[in-house]
mmCIF file of C-alpha atoms in Angstrom:
data_model
loop_
_atom_site.group_PDB
_atom_site.id
_atom_site.type_symbol
_atom_site.label_atom_id
_atom_site.label_comp_id
_atom_site.label_asym_id
_atom_site.label_seq_id
_atom_site.Cartn_x
_atom_site.Cartn_y
_atom_site.Cartn_z
ATOM 1 C CA UNK A 19 -0.079 0.098 -0.015
ATOM 2 C CA UNK A 20 1.306 3.489 -0.896
ATOM 3 C CA UNK A 21 0.313 6.440 1.031
ATOM 4 C CA UNK A 22 1.120 10.119 1.570
ATOM 5 C CA UNK A 23 2.827 10.202 4.905
ATOM 6 C CA UNK A 24 1.814 12.799 7.629
ATOM 7 C CA UNK A 25 3.522 14.225 10.695
ATOM 8 C CA UNK A 26 1.968 11.154 12.476
ATOM 9 C CA UNK A 27 4.463 8.812 10.672
ATOM 10 C CA UNK A 28 7.439 10.859 11.607
ATOM 11 C CA UNK A 29 9.102 8.173 13.677
ATOM 12 C CA UNK A 30 8.778 5.637 10.866
ATOM 13 C CA UNK A 31 9.955 8.068 8.388
ATOM 14 C CA UNK A 32 13.001 9.068 10.454
ATOM 15 C CA UNK A 33 14.039 5.356 10.952
ATOM 16 C CA UNK A 34 13.845 4.618 7.203
ATOM 17 C CA UNK A 35 15.374 7.890 6.244
ATOM 18 C CA UNK A 36 18.430 7.346 8.479
ATOM 19 C CA UNK A 37 18.586 3.595 7.321
ATOM 20 C CA UNK A 38 18.784 4.939 3.784
ATOM 21 C CA UNK A 39 21.421 7.607 4.472
ATOM 22 C CA UNK A 40 23.717 5.088 6.474
ATOM 23 C CA UNK A 41 23.527 2.300 4.065
ATOM 24 C CA UNK A 42 23.919 4.202 0.917
ATOM 25 C CA UNK A 43 25.775 7.445 1.780
ATOM 26 C CA UNK A 44 26.889 7.862 -1.875
ATOM 27 C CA UNK A 45 23.339 8.170 -3.086
ATOM 28 C CA UNK A 46 22.120 11.249 -1.112
ATOM 29 C CA UNK A 47 23.011 14.834 -0.684
ATOM 30 C CA UNK A 48 22.291 14.803 2.964
ATOM 31 C CA UNK A 49 24.124 12.699 5.455
ATOM 32 C CA UNK A 50 23.477 10.335 8.272
ATOM 33 C CA UNK A 51 25.553 12.558 10.574
ATOM 34 C CA UNK A 52 23.566 15.621 9.922
ATOM 35 C CA UNK A 53 20.062 14.111 9.869
ATOM 36 C CA UNK A 54 20.580 11.791 12.940
ATOM 37 C CA UNK A 55 21.100 14.855 15.215
ATOM 38 C CA UNK A 56 17.591 16.385 14.051
ATOM 39 C CA UNK A 57 14.775 15.974 16.744
ATOM 40 C CA UNK A 58 11.687 14.127 15.748
ATOM 41 C CA UNK A 59 10.067 17.624 15.339
ATOM 42 C CA UNK A 60 12.227 18.206 12.410
ATOM 43 C CA UNK A 61 10.941 15.025 10.639
ATOM 44 C CA UNK A 62 7.356 16.046 11.700
ATOM 45 C CA UNK A 63 7.852 19.379 10.022
ATOM 46 C CA UNK A 64 9.312 17.964 6.881
ATOM 47 C CA UNK A 65 6.416 15.600 6.460
ATOM 48 C CA UNK A 66 4.071 18.509 7.171
ATOM 49 C CA UNK A 67 5.552 20.654 4.462
ATOM 50 C CA UNK A 68 6.654 18.157 1.937
ATOM 51 C CA UNK A 69 4.796 15.434 -0.043
ATOM 52 C CA UNK A 70 6.578 12.187 0.834
ATOM 53 C CA UNK A 71 5.182 8.856 -0.130
ATOM 54 C CA UNK A 72 5.636 5.568 1.730
ATOM 55 C CA UNK A 73 5.085 2.099 0.791
ATOM 56 C CA UNK A 74 3.817 -0.156 3.461
ATOM 57 C CA UNK A 75 4.248 -4.039 3.636
ATOM 58 C CA UNK A 76 3.009 -6.071 6.579
ATOM 59 C CA UNK A 77 2.406 -2.718 8.695
ATOM 60 C CA UNK A 78 5.976 -1.826 8.031
ATOM 61 C CA UNK A 79 7.421 1.335 6.117
ATOM 62 C CA UNK A 80 9.405 -0.311 3.525
ATOM 63 C CA UNK A 81 10.074 2.385 1.115
ATOM 64 C CA UNK A 82 9.870 6.085 0.648
ATOM 65 C CA UNK A 83 9.835 8.861 -2.210
ATOM 66 C CA UNK A 84 9.495 12.562 -1.955
ATOM 67 C CA UNK A 85 7.898 15.137 -4.393
ATOM 68 C CA UNK A 86 8.880 18.730 -4.278
ATOM 69 C CA UNK A 87 7.461 21.399 -6.626
ATOM 70 C CA UNK A 88 9.788 24.221 -7.637
ATOM 71 C CA UNK A 89 8.833 27.550 -6.114
ATOM 72 C CA UNK A 90 10.084 30.085 -8.592
ATOM 73 C CA UNK A 91 7.760 32.121 -10.892
ATOM 74 C CA UNK A 92 9.465 30.738 -13.928
ATOM 75 C CA UNK A 93 10.079 27.134 -12.550
ATOM 76 C CA UNK A 94 6.896 26.301 -10.859
ATOM 77 C CA UNK A 95 6.013 23.961 -13.859
ATOM 78 C CA UNK A 96 8.729 21.572 -12.667
ATOM 79 C CA UNK A 97 9.038 19.318 -9.649
ATOM 80 C CA UNK A 98 11.764 16.727 -8.376
ATOM 81 C CA UNK A 99 11.467 13.192 -7.173
ATOM 82 C CA UNK A 100 13.752 12.881 -4.146
ATOM 83 C CA UNK A 101 14.767 10.690 -1.270
ATOM 84 C CA UNK A 102 13.948 7.453 -2.997
ATOM 85 C CA UNK A 103 14.604 4.306 -0.892
ATOM 86 C CA UNK A 104 13.141 0.949 -0.812
ATOM 87 C CA UNK A 105 14.566 -1.486 2.061
ATOM 88 C CA UNK A 106 16.365 -4.492 0.866
ATOM 89 C CA UNK A 107 13.733 -7.079 1.764
ATOM 90 C CA UNK A 108 11.223 -5.310 -0.322
ATOM 91 C CA UNK A 109 13.466 -4.828 -3.404
ATOM 92 C CA UNK A 110 12.593 -6.566 -6.548
ATOM 93 C CA UNK A 111 8.813 -6.874 -5.375
ATOM 94 C CA UNK A 112 7.707 -3.899 -7.504
ATOM 95 C CA UNK A 113 7.589 -1.559 -4.293
ATOM 96 C CA UNK A 114 9.916 0.850 -6.178
ATOM 97 C CA UNK A 115 7.862 1.057 -9.262
ATOM 98 C CA UNK A 116 4.634 1.584 -7.195
ATOM 99 C CA UNK A 117 6.478 4.599 -5.455
ATOM 100 C CA UNK A 118 7.642 6.010 -8.619
ATOM 101 C CA UNK A 119 4.184 5.702 -10.110
ATOM 102 C CA UNK A 120 2.601 7.299 -7.139
ATOM 103 C CA UNK A 121 4.948 10.325 -7.361
ATOM 104 C CA UNK A 122 4.480 10.549 -11.180
ATOM 105 C CA UNK A 123 0.712 10.344 -10.872
ATOM 106 C CA UNK A 124 0.889 13.168 -7.840
ATOM 107 C CA UNK A 125 3.130 15.236 -10.064
ATOM 108 C CA UNK A 126 1.145 14.786 -13.093
ATOM 109 C CA UNK A 127 -1.758 16.604 -11.331
ATOM 110 C CA UNK A 128 0.472 19.619 -10.430
ATOM 111 C CA UNK A 129 3.402 20.010 -12.857
ATOM 112 C CA UNK A 130 4.518 19.636 -16.325
ATOM 113 C CA UNK A 131 7.752 17.959 -15.614
ATOM 114 C CA UNK A 132 9.136 15.640 -12.954
ATOM 115 C CA UNK A 133 12.967 15.704 -12.596
ATOM 116 C CA UNK A 134 15.412 13.388 -10.548
ATOM 117 C CA UNK A 135 18.917 12.635 -10.057
ATOM 118 C CA UNK A 136 20.481 9.288 -9.632
ATOM 119 C CA UNK A 137 23.919 8.129 -8.931
ATOM 120 C CA UNK A 138 25.166 7.059 -12.379
ATOM 121 C CA UNK A 139 26.511 3.542 -10.995
ATOM 122 C CA UNK A 140 23.041 2.656 -9.723
ATOM 123 C CA UNK A 141 21.927 0.518 -12.503
ATOM 124 C CA UNK A 142 18.937 -0.999 -10.759
ATOM 125 C CA UNK A 143 17.573 2.537 -10.111
ATOM 126 C CA UNK A 144 18.323 3.694 -13.618
ATOM 127 C CA UNK A 145 16.353 0.759 -14.960
ATOM 128 C CA UNK A 146 13.483 1.368 -12.650
ATOM 129 C CA UNK A 147 13.438 5.133 -13.675
ATOM 130 C CA UNK A 148 13.583 4.354 -17.511
ATOM 131 C CA UNK A 149 10.766 1.742 -17.237
ATOM 132 C CA UNK A 150 8.577 4.219 -15.511
ATOM 133 C CA UNK A 151 9.158 6.596 -18.541
ATOM 134 C CA UNK A 152 11.991 8.937 -17.463
ATOM 135 C CA UNK A 153 14.606 9.796 -19.949
ATOM 136 C CA UNK A 154 18.326 10.866 -19.388
ATOM 137 C CA UNK A 155 19.041 14.432 -20.133
ATOM 138 C CA UNK A 156 22.294 14.940 -18.687
ATOM 139 C CA UNK A 157 25.092 14.059 -16.399
ATOM 140 C CA UNK A 158 26.670 15.899 -13.639
ATOM 141 C CA UNK A 159 30.244 14.904 -13.266
ATOM 142 C CA UNK A 160 31.779 14.487 -9.856
ATOM 143 C CA UNK A 161 28.296 15.796 -8.260
ATOM 144 C CA UNK A 162 28.800 13.912 -4.947
ATOM 145 C CA UNK A 163 31.981 13.290 -2.901
ATOM 146 C CA UNK A 164 31.877 10.673 -0.083
ATOM 147 C CA UNK A 165 34.942 9.480 1.647
ATOM 148 C CA UNK A 166 37.278 10.820 -0.799
ATOM 149 C CA UNK A 167 35.433 9.438 -3.871
ATOM 150 C CA UNK A 168 33.477 11.214 -6.460
ATOM 151 C CA UNK A 169 30.120 9.967 -7.897
ATOM 152 C CA UNK A 170 28.516 11.186 -11.132
ATOM 153 C CA UNK A 171 24.901 11.853 -11.267
ATOM 154 C CA UNK A 172 22.438 10.994 -14.029
ATOM 155 C CA UNK A 173 19.842 13.687 -14.683
ATOM 156 C CA UNK A 174 16.376 12.215 -15.816
ATOM 157 C CA UNK A 175 13.131 13.808 -16.454
ATOM 158 C CA UNK A 176 9.454 12.743 -17.190
ATOM 159 C CA UNK A 177 7.259 15.124 -19.131
ATOM 160 C CA UNK A 178 3.326 15.404 -18.787
ATOM 161 C CA UNK A 179 0.887 16.859 -21.269
ATOM 162 C CA UNK A 180 -2.153 19.059 -20.334
ATOM 163 C CA UNK A 181 -4.199 15.925 -19.394
ATOM 164 C CA UNK A 182 -1.483 14.691 -17.062
ATOM 165 C CA UNK A 183 -0.645 11.907 -19.502
ATOM 166 C CA UNK A 184 3.177 11.081 -19.788
ATOM 167 C CA UNK A 185 4.744 12.557 -22.984
ATOM 168 C CA UNK A 186 7.927 10.905 -24.722
ATOM 169 C CA UNK A 187 10.745 13.347 -25.055
#
């Protein structure tokens, strides 16, 4: 089951977010060290002001993905899919695709374009996003640096028409 998380889900969200940052530090711009210090109220506020979707399996939060609309007057037609993570036990079960589809459906009613960035070495994520209709439009070289190692990021986008249907690019 996929649902939009609320501040009441902050404890569950905090746990999975910290797990994501700890187990895949190369994949996120934030860090475990930064967010583990944040009080629960910080996570509650994030869920109150952001659209974060959660995938539940057997009453456990097994995946998350966020949606953030650009706020500039000239960029409000675009949004970003961010913070995508699926726990290892739920991978290869379709959970990731359900999350991406939920964010895309949400986006289609609000914006014309949905963008994301993914570490270029993450082949499973690249396949998932491509299967969901995202297309690569660029690469950010040495975008992230973790433990002295650089990681490139692949830039991807998904376009919608006036009806909210996906548009090939």
